Coordinates of C-alpha atoms in Angstrom, one line a residue:
M24 CA -9.9 -27.0 -3.5
A25 CA -6.2 -26.0 -3.4
R26 CA -4.0 -28.5 -1.5
T27 CA -2.2 -27.5 1.6
P28 CA 1.6 -28.2 1.5
D29 CA 2.1 -31.7 2.9
H30 CA 5.5 -32.8 1.6
T31 CA 7.5 -33.0 4.8
P32 CA 7.0 -31.6 8.3
L33 CA 7.9 -28.0 9.1
P34 CA 11.0 -27.6 11.2
P35 CA 10.1 -27.8 15.0
A36 CA 9.3 -24.5 16.5
T37 CA 12.4 -24.7 18.7
G38 CA 14.7 -25.3 15.8
D39 CA 15.7 -28.7 17.2
T40 CA 14.9 -32.1 15.7
G41 CA 13.6 -35.3 17.0
A42 CA 11.5 -36.0 20.1
M43 CA 12.1 -33.9 23.1
P44 CA 11.7 -35.0 26.7
A45 CA 9.0 -33.3 28.7
L46 CA 10.7 -30.9 31.1
S47 CA 9.4 -29.4 34.4
P48 CA 10.5 -26.2 36.1
T49 CA 12.9 -25.9 39.0
P50 CA 11.3 -25.8 42.5
L51 CA 11.8 -22.0 42.8
L52 CA 10.1 -21.4 39.4
A53 CA 7.3 -23.8 40.2
I54 CA 6.5 -22.1 43.5
T55 CA 6.7 -18.7 42.0
L56 CA 4.4 -19.7 39.2
L57 CA 1.8 -21.3 41.4
L58 CA 1.7 -18.4 43.9
T59 CA 1.3 -15.9 41.1
L60 CA -1.5 -17.9 39.6
A61 CA -3.2 -18.3 42.9
V62 CA -3.1 -14.5 43.6
G63 CA -4.0 -13.5 40.0
L64 CA -6.9 -16.0 39.5
A65 CA -8.4 -15.1 42.9
D66 CA -8.2 -11.4 41.9
A67 CA -9.8 -12.0 38.6
L68 CA -12.6 -14.1 40.2
H69 CA -13.2 -11.4 42.8
L70 CA -13.5 -8.7 40.1
A71 CA -15.9 -10.8 38.0
L72 CA -18.2 -11.5 41.0
G73 CA -18.1 -7.9 42.0
Y74 CA -19.1 -6.6 38.6
W75 CA -21.6 -9.2 37.4
G76 CA -23.1 -9.6 40.9
G77 CA -24.6 -6.1 40.4
G78 CA -26.8 -7.2 37.6
R79 CA -25.0 -5.1 34.9
T80 CA -24.5 -5.4 31.2
F81 CA -21.2 -4.8 29.4
D82 CA -19.3 -1.7 30.4
A83 CA -17.6 -0.5 27.2
E84 CA -19.3 1.0 24.2
T85 CA -17.4 -1.3 21.9
S86 CA -19.1 -4.3 23.5
G87 CA -22.4 -2.7 22.6
V88 CA -21.2 -2.5 19.0
W89 CA -20.4 -6.2 18.9
T90 CA -23.7 -7.1 20.5
A91 CA -25.7 -4.9 18.2
L92 CA -24.1 -6.6 15.2
A93 CA -24.9 -10.0 16.8
L94 CA -28.5 -9.0 17.5
D95 CA -28.9 -8.0 13.8
A96 CA -27.4 -11.3 12.8
A97 CA -29.7 -13.2 15.1
N98 CA -32.5 -11.5 13.3
G99 CA -31.2 -12.4 9.9
L100 CA -29.3 -9.2 9.0
V101 CA -25.6 -9.6 8.5
Y102 CA -24.2 -6.0 8.6
R103 CA -26.8 -3.2 8.6
P104 CA -26.7 -0.6 5.9
V105 CA -24.4 2.3 6.5
L106 CA -27.3 4.7 6.1
A107 CA -31.0 3.8 6.5
E108 CA -34.2 5.3 7.8
D109 CA -34.0 3.1 10.9
G110 CA -30.4 3.8 11.8
Y111 CA -26.7 3.9 10.9
G112 CA -24.2 1.2 10.3
G113 CA -20.5 1.2 9.4
T114 CA -17.9 -0.8 11.2
R115 CA -14.4 -2.2 10.8
Y116 CA -15.4 -5.4 12.7
M117 CA -15.1 -8.7 10.8
P118 CA -18.1 -11.1 10.9
V119 CA -17.1 -14.5 12.5
F120 CA -17.3 -13.3 16.1
F121 CA -20.6 -11.5 15.9
L122 CA -22.1 -14.3 13.9
L123 CA -21.2 -16.8 16.6
H124 CA -22.6 -14.3 19.2
G125 CA -25.8 -14.1 17.2
L126 CA -26.1 -17.8 17.1
A127 CA -25.6 -17.9 20.9
I128 CA -28.3 -15.3 21.3
R129 CA -30.7 -17.5 19.3
L130 CA -29.8 -20.4 21.6
I131 CA -29.8 -18.6 24.9
G132 CA -32.0 -15.6 24.4
D133 CA -30.1 -13.2 26.5
A134 CA -27.6 -11.0 24.6
T135 CA -25.4 -10.2 27.6
L136 CA -25.2 -13.8 28.9
A137 CA -24.5 -15.1 25.4
G138 CA -21.7 -12.6 25.0
V139 CA -20.1 -13.4 28.4
L140 CA -20.2 -17.1 27.6
L141 CA -18.7 -16.6 24.1
M142 CA -16.0 -14.3 25.5
Q143 CA -14.8 -16.7 28.2
A144 CA -15.0 -19.7 25.9
S145 CA -12.7 -17.7 23.5
V146 CA -10.2 -17.1 26.3
I147 CA -10.3 -20.8 27.2
L148 CA -9.6 -21.8 23.6
M149 CA -6.7 -19.4 23.5
V150 CA -5.2 -20.7 26.7
A151 CA -5.5 -24.3 25.4
A152 CA -3.7 -23.3 22.2
I153 CA -0.9 -21.7 24.2
A154 CA -0.6 -24.7 26.3
R155 CA -0.4 -27.1 23.3
L156 CA 2.3 -25.0 21.7
I157 CA 4.3 -24.9 24.9
V158 CA 4.0 -28.7 25.1
Q159 CA 5.4 -28.9 21.6
Q160 CA 8.5 -27.1 22.9
G161 CA 9.1 -30.1 25.2
V162 CA 7.5 -28.8 28.4
A163 CA 5.5 -31.1 30.6
P164 CA 1.7 -30.6 30.0
I165 CA 0.9 -29.6 33.6
W166 CA 3.5 -26.8 33.5
A167 CA 2.5 -25.8 30.0
I168 CA -1.0 -25.2 31.3
A169 CA 0.3 -23.3 34.2
V170 CA 2.2 -20.9 32.0
A171 CA -0.8 -20.6 29.6
L172 CA -3.0 -19.6 32.6
L173 CA -0.8 -16.5 33.0
T174 CA -3.2 -15.1 30.3
Y175 CA -5.6 -14.4 33.2
I176 CA -3.0 -12.5 35.3
T177 CA -3.2 -9.2 33.5
T178 CA -5.2 -6.0 33.4
L179 CA -5.8 -6.8 29.8
Y180 CA -7.8 -9.9 30.6
Q181 CA -9.5 -8.1 33.5
Q182 CA -10.8 -5.5 31.1
Y183 CA -12.7 -8.2 29.3
L184 CA -14.2 -9.7 32.4
S185 CA -16.8 -6.9 32.0
D186 CA -16.9 -6.8 28.2
V187 CA -16.9 -8.7 25.0
N188 CA -14.4 -8.6 22.1
C189 CA -13.2 -10.7 19.3
D190 CA -9.4 -10.6 19.9
Y191 CA -9.2 -13.7 22.1
L192 CA -11.1 -15.9 19.6
A193 CA -9.0 -14.6 16.7
A194 CA -5.8 -15.4 18.6
A195 CA -7.1 -18.8 19.5
F196 CA -7.9 -19.7 15.9
S197 CA -4.4 -18.4 14.8
L198 CA -2.5 -20.3 17.5
W199 CA -4.5 -23.6 17.0
G200 CA -3.7 -23.3 13.3
L201 CA 0.0 -22.8 14.0
S202 CA -0.1 -25.8 16.4
L203 CA -1.6 -28.1 13.8
F204 CA 1.1 -27.2 11.3
L205 CA 3.8 -27.9 13.9
G206 CA 2.4 -31.3 14.8
R207 CA 4.5 -34.4 14.4
T208 CA 1.9 -36.6 12.7
D209 CA 2.6 -38.1 9.3
G210 CA 0.8 -39.1 6.1
R211 CA -3.0 -38.6 5.9
A212 CA -3.3 -37.4 9.4
R213 CA -0.8 -34.6 8.8
R214 CA -2.6 -33.5 5.6
A215 CA -5.9 -33.4 7.5
A216 CA -4.3 -31.4 10.3
Q217 CA -2.7 -28.9 7.9
A218 CA -6.0 -28.5 6.1
F219 CA -7.9 -27.8 9.3
G220 CA -5.1 -25.5 10.5
L221 CA -5.5 -23.4 7.3
V222 CA -9.2 -23.2 7.8
L223 CA -8.6 -21.9 11.3
M224 CA -6.2 -19.3 10.1
I225 CA -8.8 -18.1 7.6
A226 CA -11.4 -18.1 10.4
A227 CA -9.0 -16.0 12.4
F228 CA -8.7 -13.4 9.6
Y229 CA -12.5 -13.1 9.3
T230 CA -12.6 -12.7 13.0
K231 CA -9.8 -10.0 13.1
F232 CA -8.2 -8.9 9.9
S233 CA -4.8 -8.2 11.6
T234 CA -4.3 -12.0 12.3
V235 CA -1.9 -12.4 9.3
Y236 CA 1.1 -13.1 11.5
V237 CA 0.7 -16.9 11.6
P238 CA 0.2 -17.7 7.9
A239 CA 2.9 -15.1 7.1
A240 CA 5.3 -16.8 9.5
L241 CA 4.6 -20.3 8.0
F242 CA 5.1 -19.0 4.5
L243 CA 8.4 -17.4 5.5
S244 CA 9.5 -20.5 7.3
Y245 CA 9.0 -22.5 4.0
V246 CA 10.9 -19.8 2.1
V247 CA 13.9 -19.5 4.4
H248 CA 14.3 -23.3 4.5
G249 CA 14.3 -23.3 0.7
R250 CA 11.0 -25.2 0.3
W251 CA 9.7 -23.1 -2.5
R252 CA 7.1 -25.5 -3.8
A253 CA 5.6 -25.9 -0.3
A254 CA 5.6 -22.1 0.1
L255 CA 3.8 -21.7 -3.2
A256 CA 1.3 -24.4 -2.4
F257 CA 0.6 -22.9 1.0
A258 CA 0.1 -19.4 -0.5
V259 CA -2.2 -20.6 -3.2
A260 CA -4.3 -22.6 -0.8
A261 CA -4.5 -19.8 1.7
L262 CA -5.4 -17.2 -1.0
A263 CA -8.0 -19.5 -2.6
L264 CA -9.7 -20.2 0.8
L265 CA -9.5 -16.5 1.8
I266 CA -11.3 -15.4 -1.4
A267 CA -13.9 -18.2 -1.2
V268 CA -14.8 -17.3 2.4
G269 CA -14.8 -13.6 1.6
A270 CA -17.2 -14.2 -1.3
A271 CA -19.5 -16.2 0.9
F272 CA -19.7 -13.4 3.5
H273 CA -20.2 -10.9 0.6
V274 CA -23.2 -12.9 -0.6
L275 CA -24.5 -13.5 3.0
S276 CA -24.5 -9.8 3.7
D277 CA -25.9 -8.8 0.3
G278 CA -22.8 -6.7 -0.2
R279 CA -23.1 -4.7 3.0
M280 CA -19.9 -6.1 4.5
I281 CA -17.8 -4.4 1.9
E282 CA -19.9 -1.2 2.2
A283 CA -19.4 -1.2 6.0
L284 CA -15.7 -1.9 5.9
A285 CA -15.0 0.6 3.1
A286 CA -16.8 3.4 4.9
T287 CA -14.7 3.0 8.0
A288 CA -11.4 1.4 6.9
T289 CA -8.9 4.1 7.8
G290 CA -10.5 5.0 11.2
G291 CA -9.7 8.6 10.5
T292 CA -6.0 8.1 10.6
D293 CA -3.6 10.7 9.3
L294 CA 0.2 10.7 8.9
A295 CA 0.9 12.9 12.0
F296 CA -1.0 10.5 14.2
A297 CA 0.4 7.4 12.5
L298 CA 4.0 8.4 13.3
G299 CA 3.3 8.2 17.0
F300 CA 2.7 4.4 16.8
A301 CA 5.9 3.5 18.8
R302 CA 5.0 5.8 21.7
R303 CA 1.5 4.5 21.9
F304 CA 2.7 0.9 21.7
A305 CA 5.2 1.6 24.6
E306 CA 2.6 3.4 26.7
E307 CA 0.2 0.4 26.4
L308 CA 2.9 -2.0 27.5
I309 CA 4.4 0.1 30.3
L310 CA 1.6 2.3 31.7
Y311 CA -1.7 0.5 31.0
H312 CA -0.8 -3.2 30.8
P313 CA 2.6 -3.7 32.5
A314 CA 2.1 -7.5 33.0
V315 CA 1.8 -7.9 29.2
G316 CA 4.9 -5.7 29.0
V317 CA 6.8 -8.0 31.3
C318 CA 5.8 -11.1 29.3
F319 CA 6.8 -9.4 26.1
L320 CA 10.3 -8.5 27.5
L321 CA 10.8 -12.1 28.8
A322 CA 9.8 -13.4 25.3
L323 CA 12.1 -10.9 23.6
G324 CA 15.0 -12.0 25.8
K325 CA 14.3 -15.7 25.0
W326 CA 14.1 -14.9 21.3
A327 CA 17.4 -13.1 21.4
L328 CA 19.1 -15.9 23.4
D329 CA 17.9 -18.6 21.0
G330 CA 20.0 -16.9 18.4
P331 CA 20.0 -17.0 14.6
R332 CA 19.9 -20.8 14.4
R333 CA 16.3 -20.8 15.7
W334 CA 15.1 -17.5 14.3
R335 CA 14.0 -19.3 11.1
A336 CA 11.6 -21.6 13.1
P337 CA 7.9 -20.9 12.7
L338 CA 7.4 -19.9 16.4
H339 CA 10.2 -17.4 16.4
L340 CA 9.1 -16.0 13.0
T341 CA 5.5 -15.7 14.5
F342 CA 6.9 -13.7 17.4
V343 CA 8.7 -11.3 15.1
L344 CA 5.7 -10.9 12.8
V345 CA 3.1 -10.5 15.6
T346 CA 5.3 -7.7 17.0
L347 CA 5.5 -6.0 13.7
V348 CA 1.8 -6.3 13.0
T349 CA 1.0 -4.9 16.4
L350 CA 3.2 -1.9 15.8
V351 CA 1.5 -1.3 12.5
V352 CA -1.9 -1.5 14.1
F353 CA -1.0 1.2 16.5
T354 CA -0.6 3.6 13.5
S355 CA -4.5 3.7 13.4
R356 CA -6.9 5.8 15.5
G357 CA -9.3 4.0 17.8
I358 CA -6.7 1.4 18.8
S359 CA -6.4 0.3 22.4
G360 CA -4.9 -2.4 24.6
N361 CA -7.0 -5.3 23.1
H362 CA -4.6 -5.3 20.2
L363 CA -1.9 -6.6 22.5
I364 CA -3.8 -9.9 23.1
P365 CA -2.1 -11.9 20.2
L366 CA 1.3 -10.4 21.2
H367 CA 0.7 -11.5 24.7
A368 CA -0.3 -15.0 23.7
V369 CA 2.7 -15.6 21.4
S370 CA 5.0 -14.1 24.1
L371 CA 3.6 -16.7 26.6
V372 CA 4.4 -19.5 24.2
L373 CA 8.0 -18.3 23.7
L374 CA 8.7 -17.5 27.4
G375 CA 7.1 -20.9 28.3
S376 CA 9.8 -22.5 26.1
A377 CA 12.3 -21.1 28.6
L378 CA 11.3 -24.0 30.8
T379 CA 13.5 -26.2 28.5
G380 CA 16.3 -23.6 28.6
S381 CA 19.3 -23.1 30.8
R382 CA 19.3 -22.5 34.5
G383 CA 19.8 -18.8 33.9
Q384 CA 16.8 -18.6 31.6
R385 CA 14.6 -20.4 34.2
R386 CA 15.8 -18.0 36.9
A387 CA 15.0 -15.0 34.8
L388 CA 11.6 -16.5 34.1
A389 CA 11.0 -17.0 37.8
A390 CA 11.9 -13.4 38.5
G391 CA 9.6 -12.2 35.7
I392 CA 6.6 -14.2 36.9
A393 CA 7.2 -12.9 40.5
V394 CA 6.9 -9.4 39.0
L395 CA 3.6 -10.4 37.5
G396 CA 2.4 -11.4 41.0
L397 CA 3.6 -8.1 42.5
I398 CA 1.8 -6.2 39.8
V399 CA -1.5 -7.9 40.8
V400 CA -0.9 -7.1 44.5
A401 CA 0.0 -3.5 43.7
T402 CA -3.4 -2.9 42.0
W403 CA -5.0 -3.2 45.5
L404 CA -2.9 -0.3 46.9
P405 CA -4.6 3.1 47.1
G406 CA -3.8 5.4 44.2
V407 CA -2.5 2.6 41.9
P408 CA -4.5 2.4 38.7
S409 CA -6.5 -0.8 38.3
V410 CA -9.4 -2.2 36.4
R411 CA -11.4 -2.4 39.6
A412 CA -10.9 1.3 40.3
T413 CA -11.8 2.2 36.7
L414 CA -15.0 0.2 36.8
A415 CA -16.0 1.8 40.1
A416 CA -15.4 5.3 38.6
R417 CA -17.3 4.5 35.4
A418 CA -20.3 3.4 37.6
N419 CA -22.1 1.4 34.9
P420 CA -25.8 1.1 36.1
S421 CA -27.6 -2.1 36.5
I422 CA -29.8 -3.5 33.7
A423 CA -32.9 -2.7 35.8
E424 CA -31.8 0.9 36.2
I425 CA -31.2 1.3 32.5
R426 CA -34.6 -0.2 31.5
A427 CA -36.4 2.0 34.0
A428 CA -34.7 5.2 32.8
I429 CA -35.4 4.5 29.1
D430 CA -39.0 3.5 29.8
R431 CA -39.4 6.7 31.8
H432 CA -38.1 9.1 29.1
V433 CA -38.7 7.4 25.8
P434 CA -42.2 6.4 24.5
P435 CA -42.6 2.8 23.3
D436 CA -42.5 4.0 19.7
G437 CA -40.0 6.8 20.4
L438 CA -36.6 7.5 18.8
L439 CA -33.6 7.1 21.0
Y440 CA -30.0 7.9 20.4
A441 CA -27.7 6.2 22.9
H442 CA -23.9 6.7 23.0
H443 CA -23.7 3.2 24.5
P444 CA -25.5 0.6 22.3
M445 CA -26.0 -1.8 25.1
Y446 CA -28.5 0.6 26.8
P447 CA -31.2 0.4 24.2
I448 CA -30.4 -3.4 23.7
V449 CA -31.1 -4.3 27.4
A450 CA -34.3 -2.1 27.2
G451 CA -35.6 -4.2 24.3
R452 CA -34.8 -1.7 21.6
R453 CA -32.6 -1.7 18.5
P454 CA -29.7 0.8 18.7
F455 CA -30.2 3.6 16.2
V456 CA -26.4 4.2 16.0
L457 CA -24.3 1.1 15.7
D458 CA -20.9 2.7 16.5
V459 CA -20.4 6.1 17.9
Y460 CA -16.7 6.2 17.1
N461 CA -17.6 5.8 13.4
L462 CA -20.5 8.3 13.7
D463 CA -18.0 10.9 14.9
L464 CA -15.8 10.0 12.0
F465 CA -18.7 10.5 9.6
L466 CA -19.4 13.9 11.3
R467 CA -15.8 15.0 10.8
R468 CA -15.8 13.9 7.1
D469 CA -19.3 15.4 6.4
H470 CA -20.3 11.9 5.2
P471 CA -24.0 11.5 4.3
V472 CA -24.5 9.7 7.7
G473 CA -23.0 12.8 9.5
R474 CA -25.3 15.1 7.5
D475 CA -28.4 13.0 8.2
F476 CA -27.5 12.9 12.0
R477 CA -27.1 16.7 12.1
T478 CA -30.5 17.1 10.4
R479 CA -32.2 14.8 12.8
L480 CA -30.7 16.7 15.8
A481 CA -31.6 20.1 14.3
E482 CA -35.2 19.0 13.8
A483 CA -35.3 17.4 17.3
Q484 CA -36.4 14.1 15.8
F485 CA -35.0 12.1 18.8
D486 CA -37.3 11.7 21.8
A487 CA -34.2 11.3 24.0
L488 CA -30.4 11.2 23.8
I489 CA -28.1 9.4 26.2
V490 CA -24.8 11.1 25.9
P491 CA -21.5 11.3 27.9
H492 CA -21.6 15.1 28.1
P493 CA -24.6 17.5 28.3
D494 CA -23.0 19.7 25.7
R495 CA -22.4 17.0 23.0
I496 CA -25.3 18.4 20.9
A497 CA -23.9 21.9 21.0
R498 CA -20.5 20.6 20.0
I499 CA -22.0 18.9 16.9
L500 CA -24.4 21.7 15.9
G501 CA -22.5 24.7 17.2
A502 CA -22.9 26.4 20.5
D503 CA -24.8 29.3 18.9
S504 CA -27.3 27.1 17.1
D505 CA -30.9 27.4 18.1
A506 CA -31.2 23.7 17.4
A507 CA -28.7 22.9 20.2
R508 CA -31.2 24.3 22.7
R509 CA -34.0 22.1 21.6
Y510 CA -32.9 19.4 24.1
R511 CA -32.7 19.8 27.9
V512 CA -31.1 17.7 30.6
A513 CA -33.7 15.4 32.1
D514 CA -31.7 12.8 34.1
T515 CA -28.4 11.0 34.6
L516 CA -27.7 7.4 34.1
G517 CA -24.4 6.3 35.5
R518 CA -21.7 8.3 33.6
Y519 CA -24.2 9.4 31.0
T520 CA -26.7 12.3 30.8
I521 CA -30.2 11.9 29.4
L522 CA -31.4 14.7 27.2
V523 CA -35.0 15.0 26.1
R524 CA -36.8 17.5 23.9
A525 CA -37.3 20.9 25.3
A526 CA -40.8 20.9 23.7
P527 CA -43.2 18.1 22.9
R528 CA -42.7 16.4 19.5
D529 CA -45.6 18.2 17.8
Q530 CA -44.2 21.5 18.9
S531 CA -40.6 20.9 17.9
P532 CA -39.5 23.0 14.9
G533 CA -39.0 20.8 11.9
A534 CA -41.0 17.9 13.4
R535 CA -42.2 15.5 10.7
A536 CA -45.9 15.3 10.1
E537 CA -47.5 12.1 11.1

């Protein structure tokens, strides 16, 4: 196996040398930080109890995609075929997270509970990595943990109290990898730490392919410090491991991973949409996740004040690269706030290092953290957007209500199309459509999956459809199509409408002979 570079330690993330004393915040900063954490953590706990106390499953459709992939994996299928008689696949999601979710399902049995536990464990791992990196900047451990806990004081985290997603685990792997490379051990222990750190970075890539910022930062750090041999050794080791793990997943999936990723790689992006990346990035930081925006601005200020002498350090390079990668990601369609998670994590590390900075830096940090607390309080005011209000408006039904509705309208051997994959899952059925976003992409491209789906709709092959709008079928087949009238509204289920055949199966035009 290719060796990781182990010649001499990397420059410290702060750009300084030698051991640094552990520093604590000023009294004002400490009080502000603790009060903000108290308000924010209490708010997050209240939201979690309110949502999960209702006996619900995940709210967002993307959580259903992850869980469907995990259920397939738990049953021995790594990536379903893009087109098959029993359903459609196609996804841009990488395998590590859903394989872990599948393992948790095998151990626990309940797909929702397994996802919740994996999700929150991912957040804890990321928080721990942030704290360790801040300690490596010379901050006392207790205060490093306090700053890392600001992860929970955002609408970004609150969104994933009711859902499951890979981004926190991917960021955790990346930041732990960076931390191991910045460690101050020597000799064999350092080589082992670097090797494990590289494994974690590759695990991060196969959790979320956009997590290239840490290995890229480490490579650049070697280069800008003139350590060409170390840079080359690192690049060769990373590439060899990347190819080996990719080959293993290719074999494990019988080639379906490449098929699924290739079918959905661009997400339907075009040049006109891509050019709006900066506006969408700014909107996410300012309008939808202002607490993340505040943390980013504080980190950007710290990065600028540290000056060129420290810009070559791995942490500062990581901040630049994660910002650039996030901007590039926003050129693609189907991108939302979850792609800010690694940017937020690295921002917390950099702003946490301000605890070792000047009095002015610490005052600015105290003011920024106070703003975070005010943002939390503001979400309780009438008319102010909040995750709480969004969840209330979306009105996700309980698992019991979902099961009852599906059992009422779909025969045990019936065919169900559900816009939200979690609904058939909690009813004990396999989702026919893995990812509705990609199904819409296939429809726009006239992909074989799109053509097959239109045929099934036109022939009224589905016993029931759970869709966000009653006219979805008419939009797909055309308002003037007779086939669009072969389904009728039978019921509602939360924010969805249940459509059933207008005529029994044996009377539906085009029905297949049994």
